[in-house]
Coordinates of C-alpha atoms (C1' of nucleotides) in Angstrom, one line a residue:
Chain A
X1 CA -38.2 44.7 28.7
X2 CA -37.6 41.9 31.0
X3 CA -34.4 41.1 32.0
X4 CA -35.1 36.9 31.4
X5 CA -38.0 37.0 28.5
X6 CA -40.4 34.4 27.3
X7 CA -38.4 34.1 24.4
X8 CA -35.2 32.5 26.6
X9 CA -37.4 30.4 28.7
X10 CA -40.9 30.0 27.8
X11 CA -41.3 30.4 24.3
X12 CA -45.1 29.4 23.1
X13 CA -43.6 27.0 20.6
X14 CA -46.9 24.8 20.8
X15 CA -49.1 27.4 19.8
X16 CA -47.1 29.4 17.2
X17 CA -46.3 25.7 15.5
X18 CA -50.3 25.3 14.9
X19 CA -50.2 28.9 13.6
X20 CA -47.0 28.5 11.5
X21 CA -47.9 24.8 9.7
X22 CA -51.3 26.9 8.7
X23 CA -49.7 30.1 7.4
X24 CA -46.9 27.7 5.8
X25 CA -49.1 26.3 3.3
X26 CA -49.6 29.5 1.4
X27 CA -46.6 32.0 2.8
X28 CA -48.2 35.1 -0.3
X29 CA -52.1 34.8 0.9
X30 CA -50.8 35.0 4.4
X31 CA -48.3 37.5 3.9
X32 CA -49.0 39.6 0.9
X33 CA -46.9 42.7 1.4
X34 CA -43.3 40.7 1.6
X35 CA -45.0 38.6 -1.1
X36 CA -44.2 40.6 -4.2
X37 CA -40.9 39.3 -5.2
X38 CA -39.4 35.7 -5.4
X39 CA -37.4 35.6 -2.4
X40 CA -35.7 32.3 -1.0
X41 CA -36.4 31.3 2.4
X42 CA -38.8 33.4 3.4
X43 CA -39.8 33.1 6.6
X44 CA -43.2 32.9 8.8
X45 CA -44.9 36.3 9.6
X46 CA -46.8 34.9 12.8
X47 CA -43.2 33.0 13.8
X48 CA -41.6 36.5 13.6
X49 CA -44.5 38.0 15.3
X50 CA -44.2 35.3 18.1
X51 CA -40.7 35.8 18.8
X52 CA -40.9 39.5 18.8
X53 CA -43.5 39.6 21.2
X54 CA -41.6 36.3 23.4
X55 CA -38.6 39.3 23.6
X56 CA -40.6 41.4 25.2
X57 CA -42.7 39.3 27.6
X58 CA -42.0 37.2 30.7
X59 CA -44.0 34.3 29.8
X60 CA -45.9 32.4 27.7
X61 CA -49.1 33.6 28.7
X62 CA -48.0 37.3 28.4
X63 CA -46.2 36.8 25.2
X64 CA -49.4 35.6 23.3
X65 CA -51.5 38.5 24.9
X66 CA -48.7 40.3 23.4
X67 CA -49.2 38.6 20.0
X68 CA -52.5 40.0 19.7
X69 CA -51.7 43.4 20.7
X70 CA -51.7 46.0 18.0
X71 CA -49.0 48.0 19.4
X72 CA -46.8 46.2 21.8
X73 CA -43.6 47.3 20.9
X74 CA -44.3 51.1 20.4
X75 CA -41.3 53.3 21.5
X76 CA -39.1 50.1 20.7
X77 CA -36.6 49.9 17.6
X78 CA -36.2 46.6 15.7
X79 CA -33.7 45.5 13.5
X80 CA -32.9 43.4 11.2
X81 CA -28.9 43.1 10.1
X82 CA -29.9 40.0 7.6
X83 CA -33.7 41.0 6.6
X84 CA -33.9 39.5 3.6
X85 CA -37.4 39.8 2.1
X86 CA -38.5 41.9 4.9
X87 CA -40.5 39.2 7.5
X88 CA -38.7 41.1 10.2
X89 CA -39.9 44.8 9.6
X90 CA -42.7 43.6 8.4
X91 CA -43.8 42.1 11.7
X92 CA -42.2 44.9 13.6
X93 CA -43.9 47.3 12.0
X94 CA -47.0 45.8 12.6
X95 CA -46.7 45.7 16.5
X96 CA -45.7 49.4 16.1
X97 CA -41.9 49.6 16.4
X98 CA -39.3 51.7 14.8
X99 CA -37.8 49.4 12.3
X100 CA -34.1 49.6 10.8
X101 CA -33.6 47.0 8.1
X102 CA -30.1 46.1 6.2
X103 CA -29.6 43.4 3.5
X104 CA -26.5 43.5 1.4
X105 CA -28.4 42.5 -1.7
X106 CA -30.2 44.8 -3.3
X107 CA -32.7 42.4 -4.7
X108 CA -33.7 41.7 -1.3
X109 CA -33.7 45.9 -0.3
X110 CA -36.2 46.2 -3.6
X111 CA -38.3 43.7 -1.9
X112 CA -38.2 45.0 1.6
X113 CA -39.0 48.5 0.4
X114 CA -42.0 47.0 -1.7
X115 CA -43.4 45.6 1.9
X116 CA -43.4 49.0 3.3
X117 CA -43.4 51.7 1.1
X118 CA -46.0 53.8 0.7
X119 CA -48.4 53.9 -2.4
X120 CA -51.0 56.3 -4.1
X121 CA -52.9 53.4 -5.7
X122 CA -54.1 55.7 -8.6
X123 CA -50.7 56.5 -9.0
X124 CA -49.9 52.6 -9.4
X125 CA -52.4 52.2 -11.8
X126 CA -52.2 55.3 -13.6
X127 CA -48.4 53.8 -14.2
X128 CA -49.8 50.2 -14.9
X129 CA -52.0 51.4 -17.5
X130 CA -49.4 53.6 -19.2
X131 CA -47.0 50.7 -19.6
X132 CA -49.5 48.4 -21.0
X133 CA -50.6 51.0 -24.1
X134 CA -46.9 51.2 -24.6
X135 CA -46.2 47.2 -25.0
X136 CA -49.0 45.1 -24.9
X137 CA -50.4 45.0 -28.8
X138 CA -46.9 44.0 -29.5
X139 CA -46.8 41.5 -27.2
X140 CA -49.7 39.7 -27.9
X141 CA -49.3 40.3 -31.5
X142 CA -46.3 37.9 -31.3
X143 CA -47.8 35.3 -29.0
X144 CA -50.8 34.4 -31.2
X145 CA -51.5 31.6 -33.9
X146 CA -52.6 32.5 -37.3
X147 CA -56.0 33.0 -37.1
X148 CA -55.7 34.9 -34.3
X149 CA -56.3 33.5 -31.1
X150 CA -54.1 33.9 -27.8
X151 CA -51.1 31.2 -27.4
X152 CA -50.6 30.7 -23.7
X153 CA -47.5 28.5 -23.9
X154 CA -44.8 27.8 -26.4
X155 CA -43.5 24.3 -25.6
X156 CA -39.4 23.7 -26.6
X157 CA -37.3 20.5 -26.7
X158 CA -33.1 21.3 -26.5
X159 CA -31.3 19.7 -29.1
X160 CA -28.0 18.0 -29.1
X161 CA -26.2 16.0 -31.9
X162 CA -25.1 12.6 -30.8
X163 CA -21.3 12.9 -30.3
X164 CA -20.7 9.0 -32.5
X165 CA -22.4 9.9 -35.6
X166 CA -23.5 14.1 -35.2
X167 CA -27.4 13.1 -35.6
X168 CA -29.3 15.6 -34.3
X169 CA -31.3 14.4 -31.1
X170 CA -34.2 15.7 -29.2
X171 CA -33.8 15.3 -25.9
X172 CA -37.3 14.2 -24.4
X173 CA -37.3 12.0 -21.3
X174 CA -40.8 10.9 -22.3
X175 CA -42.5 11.9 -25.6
X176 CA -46.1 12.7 -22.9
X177 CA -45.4 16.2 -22.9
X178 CA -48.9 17.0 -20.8
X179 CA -50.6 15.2 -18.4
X180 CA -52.8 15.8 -15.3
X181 CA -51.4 16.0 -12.1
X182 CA -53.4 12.9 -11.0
X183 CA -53.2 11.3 -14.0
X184 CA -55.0 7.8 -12.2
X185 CA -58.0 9.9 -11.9
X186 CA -57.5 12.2 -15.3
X187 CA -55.6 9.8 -17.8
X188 CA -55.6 12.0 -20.9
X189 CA -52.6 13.0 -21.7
X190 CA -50.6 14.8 -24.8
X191 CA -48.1 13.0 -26.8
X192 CA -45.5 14.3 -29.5
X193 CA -44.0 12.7 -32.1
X194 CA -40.1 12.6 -31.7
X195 CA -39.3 12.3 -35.5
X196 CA -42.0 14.9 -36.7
X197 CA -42.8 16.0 -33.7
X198 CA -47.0 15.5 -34.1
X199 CA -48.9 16.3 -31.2
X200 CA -51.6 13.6 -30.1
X201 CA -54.0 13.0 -27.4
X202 CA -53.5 9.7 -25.9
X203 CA -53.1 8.1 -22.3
X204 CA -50.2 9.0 -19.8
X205 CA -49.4 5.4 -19.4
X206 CA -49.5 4.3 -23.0
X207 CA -47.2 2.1 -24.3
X208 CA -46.5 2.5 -28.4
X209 CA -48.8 4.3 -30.9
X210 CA -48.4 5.7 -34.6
X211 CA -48.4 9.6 -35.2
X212 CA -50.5 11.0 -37.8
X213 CA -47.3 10.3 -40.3
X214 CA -46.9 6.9 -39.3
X215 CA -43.6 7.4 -37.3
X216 CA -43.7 4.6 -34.1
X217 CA -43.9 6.4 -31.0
X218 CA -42.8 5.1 -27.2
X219 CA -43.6 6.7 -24.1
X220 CA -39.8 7.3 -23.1
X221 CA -38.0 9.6 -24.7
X222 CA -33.9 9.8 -25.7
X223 CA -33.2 10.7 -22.5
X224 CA -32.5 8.7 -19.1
X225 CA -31.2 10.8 -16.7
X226 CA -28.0 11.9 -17.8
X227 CA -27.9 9.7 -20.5
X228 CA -28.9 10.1 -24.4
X229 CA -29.4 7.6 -27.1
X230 CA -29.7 8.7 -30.4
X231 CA -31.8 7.9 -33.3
X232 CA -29.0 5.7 -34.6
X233 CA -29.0 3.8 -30.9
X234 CA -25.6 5.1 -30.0
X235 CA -25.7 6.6 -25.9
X236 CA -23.0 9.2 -24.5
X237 CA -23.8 11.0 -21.5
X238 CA -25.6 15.1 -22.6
X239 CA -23.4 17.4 -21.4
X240 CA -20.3 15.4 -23.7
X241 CA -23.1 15.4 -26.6
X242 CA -23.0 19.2 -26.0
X243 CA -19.6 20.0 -25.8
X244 CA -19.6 22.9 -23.4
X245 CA -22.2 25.0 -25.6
X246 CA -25.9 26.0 -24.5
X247 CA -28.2 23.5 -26.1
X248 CA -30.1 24.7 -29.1
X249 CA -33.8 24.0 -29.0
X250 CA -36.8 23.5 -31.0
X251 CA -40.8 24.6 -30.3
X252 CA -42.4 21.5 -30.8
X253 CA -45.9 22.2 -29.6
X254 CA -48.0 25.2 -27.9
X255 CA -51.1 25.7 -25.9
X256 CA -53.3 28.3 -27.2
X257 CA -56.2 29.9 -25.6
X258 CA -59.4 29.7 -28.3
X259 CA -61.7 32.4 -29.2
X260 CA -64.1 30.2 -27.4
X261 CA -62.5 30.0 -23.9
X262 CA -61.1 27.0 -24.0
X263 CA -57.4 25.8 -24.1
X264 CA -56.3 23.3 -26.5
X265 CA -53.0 21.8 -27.6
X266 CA -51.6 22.2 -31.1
X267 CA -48.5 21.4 -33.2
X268 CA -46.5 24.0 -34.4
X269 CA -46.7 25.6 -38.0
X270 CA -44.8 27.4 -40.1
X271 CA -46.7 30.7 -39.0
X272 CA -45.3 30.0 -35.4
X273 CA -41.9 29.5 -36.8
X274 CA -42.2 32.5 -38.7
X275 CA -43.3 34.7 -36.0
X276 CA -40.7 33.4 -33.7
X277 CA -37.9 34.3 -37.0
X278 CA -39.6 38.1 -37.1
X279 CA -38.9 38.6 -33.2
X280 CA -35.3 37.4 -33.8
X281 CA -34.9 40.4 -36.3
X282 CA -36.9 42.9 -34.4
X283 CA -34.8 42.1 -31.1
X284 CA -31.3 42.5 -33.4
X285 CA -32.9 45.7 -34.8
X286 CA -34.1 47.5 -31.5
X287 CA -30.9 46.0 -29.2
X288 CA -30.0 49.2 -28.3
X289 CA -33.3 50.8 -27.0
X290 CA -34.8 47.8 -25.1
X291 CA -33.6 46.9 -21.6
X292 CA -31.8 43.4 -21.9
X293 CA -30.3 41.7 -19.5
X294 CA -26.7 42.2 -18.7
X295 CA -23.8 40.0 -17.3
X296 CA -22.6 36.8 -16.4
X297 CA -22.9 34.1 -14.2
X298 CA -20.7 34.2 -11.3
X299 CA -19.0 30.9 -10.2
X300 CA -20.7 29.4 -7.7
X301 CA -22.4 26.3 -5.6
X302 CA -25.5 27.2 -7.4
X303 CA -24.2 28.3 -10.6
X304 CA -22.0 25.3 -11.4
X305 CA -24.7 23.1 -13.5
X306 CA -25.6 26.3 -15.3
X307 CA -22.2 26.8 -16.4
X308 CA -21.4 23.2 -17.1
X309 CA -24.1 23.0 -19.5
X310 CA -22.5 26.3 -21.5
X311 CA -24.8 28.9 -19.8
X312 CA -22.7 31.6 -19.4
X313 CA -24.7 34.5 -19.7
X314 CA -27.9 35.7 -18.1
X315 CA -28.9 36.5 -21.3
X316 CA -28.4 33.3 -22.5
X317 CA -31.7 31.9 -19.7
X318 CA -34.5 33.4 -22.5
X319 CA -34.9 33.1 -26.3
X320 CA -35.5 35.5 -28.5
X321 CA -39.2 36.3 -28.7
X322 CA -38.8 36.5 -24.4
X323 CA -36.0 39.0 -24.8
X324 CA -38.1 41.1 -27.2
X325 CA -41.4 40.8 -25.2
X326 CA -39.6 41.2 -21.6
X327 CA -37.6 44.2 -23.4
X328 CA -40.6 46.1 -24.5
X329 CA -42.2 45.9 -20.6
X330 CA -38.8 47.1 -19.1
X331 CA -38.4 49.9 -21.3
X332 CA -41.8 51.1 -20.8
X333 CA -41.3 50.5 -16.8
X334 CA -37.8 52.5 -17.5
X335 CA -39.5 55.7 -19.6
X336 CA -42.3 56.0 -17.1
X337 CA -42.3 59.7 -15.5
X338 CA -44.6 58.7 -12.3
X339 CA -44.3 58.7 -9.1
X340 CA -40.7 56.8 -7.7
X341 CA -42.1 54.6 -5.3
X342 CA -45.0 53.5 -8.1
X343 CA -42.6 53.5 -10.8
X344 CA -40.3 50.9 -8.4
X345 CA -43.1 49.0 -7.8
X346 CA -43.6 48.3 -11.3
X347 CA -40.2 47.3 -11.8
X348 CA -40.3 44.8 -8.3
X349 CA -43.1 43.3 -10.3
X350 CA -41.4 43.0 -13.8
X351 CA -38.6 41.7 -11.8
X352 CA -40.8 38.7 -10.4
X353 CA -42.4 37.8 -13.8
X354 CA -38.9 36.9 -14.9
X355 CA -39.0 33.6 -12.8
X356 CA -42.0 32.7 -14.9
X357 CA -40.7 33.4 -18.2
X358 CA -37.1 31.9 -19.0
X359 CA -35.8 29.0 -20.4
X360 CA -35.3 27.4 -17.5
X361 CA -39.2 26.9 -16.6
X362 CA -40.7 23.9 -17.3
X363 CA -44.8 22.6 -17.6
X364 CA -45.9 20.9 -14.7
X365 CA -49.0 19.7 -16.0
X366 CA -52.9 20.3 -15.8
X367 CA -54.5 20.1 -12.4
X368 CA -51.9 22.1 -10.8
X369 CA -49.8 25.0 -11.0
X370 CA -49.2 25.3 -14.6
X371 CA -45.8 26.5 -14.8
X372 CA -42.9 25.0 -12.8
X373 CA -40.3 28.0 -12.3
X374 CA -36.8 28.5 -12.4
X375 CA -36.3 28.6 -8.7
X376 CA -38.6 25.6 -7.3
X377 CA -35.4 23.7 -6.3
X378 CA -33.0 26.8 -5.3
X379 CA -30.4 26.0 -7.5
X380 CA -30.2 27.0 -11.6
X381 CA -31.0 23.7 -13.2
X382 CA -31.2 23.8 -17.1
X383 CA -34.2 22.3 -18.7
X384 CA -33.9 20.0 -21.3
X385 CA -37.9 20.4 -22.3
X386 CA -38.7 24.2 -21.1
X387 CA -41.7 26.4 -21.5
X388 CA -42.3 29.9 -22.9
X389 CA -45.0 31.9 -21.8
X390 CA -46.7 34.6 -23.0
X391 CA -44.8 37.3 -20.6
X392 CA -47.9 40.1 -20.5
X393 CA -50.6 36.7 -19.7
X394 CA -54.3 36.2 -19.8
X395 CA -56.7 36.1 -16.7
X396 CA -55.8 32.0 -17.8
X397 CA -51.9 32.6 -17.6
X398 CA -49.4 31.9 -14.8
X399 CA -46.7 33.9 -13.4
X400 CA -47.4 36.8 -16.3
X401 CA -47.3 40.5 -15.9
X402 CA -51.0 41.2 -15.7
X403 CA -52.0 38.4 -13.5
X404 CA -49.3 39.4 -10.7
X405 CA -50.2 42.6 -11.0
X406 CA -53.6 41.7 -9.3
X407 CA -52.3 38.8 -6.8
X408 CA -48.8 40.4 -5.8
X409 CA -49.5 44.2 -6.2
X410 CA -53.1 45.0 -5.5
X411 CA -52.9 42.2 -2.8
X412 CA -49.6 43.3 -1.1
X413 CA -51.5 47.0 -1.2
X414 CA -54.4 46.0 0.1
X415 CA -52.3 44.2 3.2
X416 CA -50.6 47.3 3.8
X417 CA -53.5 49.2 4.9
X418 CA -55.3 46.8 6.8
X419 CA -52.7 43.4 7.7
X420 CA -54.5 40.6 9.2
X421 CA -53.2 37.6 11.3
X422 CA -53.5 34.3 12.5
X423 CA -55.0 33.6 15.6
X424 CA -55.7 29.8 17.3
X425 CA -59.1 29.5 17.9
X426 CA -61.2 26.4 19.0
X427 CA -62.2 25.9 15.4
X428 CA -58.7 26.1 13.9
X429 CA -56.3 28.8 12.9
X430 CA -58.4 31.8 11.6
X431 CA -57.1 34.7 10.3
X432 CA -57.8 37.9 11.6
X433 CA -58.2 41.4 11.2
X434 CA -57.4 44.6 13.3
X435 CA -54.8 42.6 15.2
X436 CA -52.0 45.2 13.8
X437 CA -51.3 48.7 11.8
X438 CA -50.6 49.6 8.3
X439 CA -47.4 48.6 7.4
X440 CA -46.7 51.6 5.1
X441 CA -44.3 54.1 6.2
X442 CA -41.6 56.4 4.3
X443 CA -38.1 55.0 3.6
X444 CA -34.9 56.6 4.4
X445 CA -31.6 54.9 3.6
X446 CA -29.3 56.7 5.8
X447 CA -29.4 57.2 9.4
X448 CA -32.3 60.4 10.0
X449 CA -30.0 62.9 12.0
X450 CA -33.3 64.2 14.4
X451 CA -34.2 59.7 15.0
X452 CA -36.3 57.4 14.4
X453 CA -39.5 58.6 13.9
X454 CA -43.0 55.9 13.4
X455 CA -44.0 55.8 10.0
X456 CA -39.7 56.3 9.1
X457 CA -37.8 53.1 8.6
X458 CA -34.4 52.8 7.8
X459 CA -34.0 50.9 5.1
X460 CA -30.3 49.9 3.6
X461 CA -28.6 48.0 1.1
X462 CA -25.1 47.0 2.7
X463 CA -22.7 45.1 4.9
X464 CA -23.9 45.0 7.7
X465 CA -20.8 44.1 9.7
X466 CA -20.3 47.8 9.9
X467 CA -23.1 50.7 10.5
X468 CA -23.7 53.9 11.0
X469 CA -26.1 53.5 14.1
X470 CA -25.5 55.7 16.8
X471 CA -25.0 53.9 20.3
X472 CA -27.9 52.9 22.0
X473 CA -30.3 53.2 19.6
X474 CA -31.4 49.6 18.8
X475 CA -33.7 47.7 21.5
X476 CA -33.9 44.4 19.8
X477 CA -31.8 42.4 17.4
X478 CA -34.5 40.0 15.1
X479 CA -32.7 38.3 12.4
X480 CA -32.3 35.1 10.8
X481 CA -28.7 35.1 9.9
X482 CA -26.7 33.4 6.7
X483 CA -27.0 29.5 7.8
X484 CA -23.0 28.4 7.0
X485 CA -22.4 28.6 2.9
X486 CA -25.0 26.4 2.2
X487 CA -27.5 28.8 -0.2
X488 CA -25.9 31.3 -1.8
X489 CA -29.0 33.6 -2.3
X490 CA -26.6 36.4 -4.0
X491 CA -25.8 34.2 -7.0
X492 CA -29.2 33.1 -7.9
X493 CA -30.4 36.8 -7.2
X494 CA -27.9 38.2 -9.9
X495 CA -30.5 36.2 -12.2
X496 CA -33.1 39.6 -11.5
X497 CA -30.7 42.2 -10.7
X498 CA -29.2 41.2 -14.5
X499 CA -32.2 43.0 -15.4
X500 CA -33.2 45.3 -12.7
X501 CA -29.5 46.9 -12.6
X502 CA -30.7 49.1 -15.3
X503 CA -34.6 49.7 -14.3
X504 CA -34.0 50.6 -10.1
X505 CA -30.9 53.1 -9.9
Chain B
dG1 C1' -74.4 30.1 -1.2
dC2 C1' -72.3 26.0 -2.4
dA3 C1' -69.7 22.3 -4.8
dG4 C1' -66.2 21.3 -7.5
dC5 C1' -62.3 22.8 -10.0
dT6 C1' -57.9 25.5 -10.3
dT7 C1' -53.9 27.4 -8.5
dC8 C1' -50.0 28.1 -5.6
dG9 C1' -45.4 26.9 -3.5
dA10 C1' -43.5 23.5 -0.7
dC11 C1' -42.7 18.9 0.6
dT12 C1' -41.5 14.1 -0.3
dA13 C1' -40.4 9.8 -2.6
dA14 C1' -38.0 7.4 -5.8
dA15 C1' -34.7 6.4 -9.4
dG16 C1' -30.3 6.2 -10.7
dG17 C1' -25.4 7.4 -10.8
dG18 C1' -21.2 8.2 -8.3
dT19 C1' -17.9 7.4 -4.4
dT20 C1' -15.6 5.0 -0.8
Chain C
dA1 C1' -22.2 -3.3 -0.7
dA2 C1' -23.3 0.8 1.5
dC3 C1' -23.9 5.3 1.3
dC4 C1' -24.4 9.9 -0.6
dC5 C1' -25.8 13.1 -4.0
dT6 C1' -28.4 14.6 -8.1
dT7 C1' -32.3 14.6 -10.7
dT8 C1' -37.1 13.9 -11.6
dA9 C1' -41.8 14.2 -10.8
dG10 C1' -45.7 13.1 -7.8
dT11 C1' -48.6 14.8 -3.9
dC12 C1' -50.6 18.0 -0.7
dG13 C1' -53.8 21.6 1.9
dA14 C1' -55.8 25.9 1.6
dA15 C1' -57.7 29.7 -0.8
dG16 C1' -59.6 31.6 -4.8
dC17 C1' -62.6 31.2 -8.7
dT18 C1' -66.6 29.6 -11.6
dG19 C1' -70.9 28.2 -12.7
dC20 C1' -75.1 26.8 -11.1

DNA sequence: GCAGCTTCGACTAAAGGGTT
DNA sequence: AACCCTTTAGTCGAAGCTGC
């Protein structure tokens, strides 16, 4: 290596921005195999691959020769004290280095290890298929409408009574529960009744209209911000209205997936209700066999509005028919005899479904990425209208088991094999294959006493502040250390590992 | 093979309340 | 009044998908 690199003095920040803005737009098509896991902050593959290559280069001009060069840094060894989700040994890997990798959380480890470790893809789908005939039926079975037919989302209202005069109140913000995402261009939109909680079809910007039962109904709901008015016109701000406990909350409406193909919205019955009443007595009668989330909330900066609004529990982030449905997958991940590093993918992937399927999701609409999930503004913010999903999906769900199978799994696999990159062409940023190798390698997560060799990475969960790396055996130091207190990534991860603490050992 | 629609996560603006 | 912070939701570009 150079004793003054490109990376200190000529960095090819012009080029890698193009590249970077590109890849930025969608990080998981880019970057598939760090990609199967919710991870915060995840950072740009072709940045990472830029600076690696700017460390071992003189110049700009030799440090993007480098970035297209399959296996600049063989014989070097990389590590990463902070990896996080992996961009780091990822990237490494790729340009052919020995990679060592530590993350204290193990959330992070489980998604580092999915980036790298090696799969039999029969194996994986042998394992897939094994957990489906184990839980499926009876999750669809308890996601459907009477007749039969698929329901895709449940949608639920919290419920507070009015601290004056103990009326119940329904706290909508606006009674348009469903509208398109350009709703100038697409005006439909869904309405529900507040009183009997109809659903209608009407326009996003309406003003007044009568439900089916002849209850008046206004486009804004009880809510303002942090503010409630109930029926009976007295206001008190939500959280005094609910008195330190979780809000309750009501299913007022569902999306369901016809016979025919098509989605259509629908008011709830008393089958749904029922339904919803027999998972609350199968999930009380099988507690002890299913895999439930365990713990508590930790106090934190990102836990605080959780807690304030009585959520003190993980448990407490999904109702009854998810704990039930999400019980039945982890179980069947957790009995699976397959391989380890198939049965751990499995479990990386249940893990990552759980952002999709809690109370704390909302609908964000048609014409867009149906679901809005848990995490989309790094902190835990309750929702006062949230959406249930069906947890094992359709090829028309988001964020559900069998659909991230195919765009997290198969694709991170597929990525392994053969990774591709971005390159700036004349034409725009193009992405390219044969640029770098597989990324699969075996995992060891203690120091190997004969070395490093390619196709071993260490892998650890643990402080790094202290390590057990011999002297002189790192070249380079990549890492994108913990920026001040200001995210704490550990307390929102608890949210997965509440679950995964008794699925990955 | 192509046009138009859907999907994804991130970014950004705006509203409104709280604080100094 | 000025400023800051929280909350809400509207918008975006690219890639994948679907139907012709």
């Amino acid at each position: 290596m150079p004793p003054v690199t490109a990376l200190e003095r000529d960095f090819p920040a012009a080029v890698l921005s193009r590249i970077g803005e590109h890849e930025s737009w969608r990080k998981e098509i880019h970057r598939p195999a760090t990609s199967t896991h919710k991870w915060w902050a995840k950072r740009l593959g072709s940045i990472f691959r830029g600076i690696l290559t700017a460390a071992v280069t003189e110049d700009e001009a030799a440090a993007l020769q480098a970035y297209r060069s399959a296996t600049r840094l063989r014989g070097l060894t990389v590590f990463d004290p902070f990896a996080g989700s992996g961009t780091t040994v990822v990237e490494a890997a790729k340009l052919g280095a020995r990679v060592v990798s530590w993350d204290i959380n193990p959330v992070a480890t489980l998604v580092q290890r999915q980036a790298v470790q090696r799969w039999d893809i029969s194996e994986l789908e042998r394992a897939y298929k094994l957990v489906e005939e184990r839980c499926r039926a009876e999750i669809d079975r308890v996601h459907r409408t009477e007749s039969g037919e698929t329901v895709l989302y449940y949608f639920w209202v919290a419920v507070a009574a009015c601290p004056v005069c103990h009326a119940d109140t329904r706290l909508f913000s606006t009674h348009v529960f469903s509208q398109n995402a350009y709703p100038k261009r697409v005006p439909a939109a869904r309405i529900v009744c507040p009183v009997c909680l109809d659903v209608m079809l009407g326009r996003y910007d309406f003003d007044e209209l009568t439900c089916r039962n002849g209850h008046r109904v206004t486009r804004s709901g009880a809510v303002t911000r942090s503010t409630m008015t109930c029926p009976d016109r007295h206001t008190s701000k939500v959280l005094d209205a609910l008195a330190g406990e979780a809000p309750r909350s009501e299913m007022y409406a569902k999306l369901v997936l016809g016979f025919n193909g098509k989605k259509r919205y629908e008011p709830i019955t008393e089958f749904d209700r029922s339904l919803y009443a027999e998972c609350s007595g199968l999930l009380q009668q099988q507690e002890s066999e299913l895999v439930l989330p365990l713990g508590e909330l930790d106090h934190g900066e990102n836990t605080r509005q959780a807690i304030r609004w009585g959520f003190t529990k993980w448990r407490q982030f999904f109702n009854d028919r998810q704990l039930y449905s999400l019980g039945l997958l982890a179980s069947a991940i957790r009995d699976l005899s397959v391989g380890a590093a198939e049965r751990e993918a499995l479990a990386a992937l249940f893990s990552g479904t759980l952002e999709f399927n809690n109370m704390f999701c909302s609908f964000k609409g048609e014409g867009t990425g149906a679901v809005r999930h848990m995490f989309s503004h790094h902190v835990l913010k309750p929702e006062r209208t949230p959406l249930e999903a069906h947890p094992w999906g359709t090829p028309a769900s988001s964020g559900s088991f069998s659909t991230l199978f195919q765009s997290r799994l198969l694709r991170a696999q597929v990525y392994k094999l053969a990774p591709t990159d971005q390159l700036l062409k004349a034409e725009g940023v193009v992405r390219t294959a044969g640029l770098s190798l597989p990324t699969e390698a075996t995992v060891a997560d203690v120091w190997p006493a004969a070395g490093l060799t390619p196709g071993t990475m260490y892998l650890r969960t643990g402080d790094s502040s202290r390590t057990d790396l011999p002297d002189e055996s790192i070249d380079l130091i990549v890492t994108d250390p913990p920026y001040m207190d200001n995210v704490h990534y550990s307390e929102l991860a608890d949210f997965f590992h509440a679950w995964l603490r008794e699925l990955v050992p």
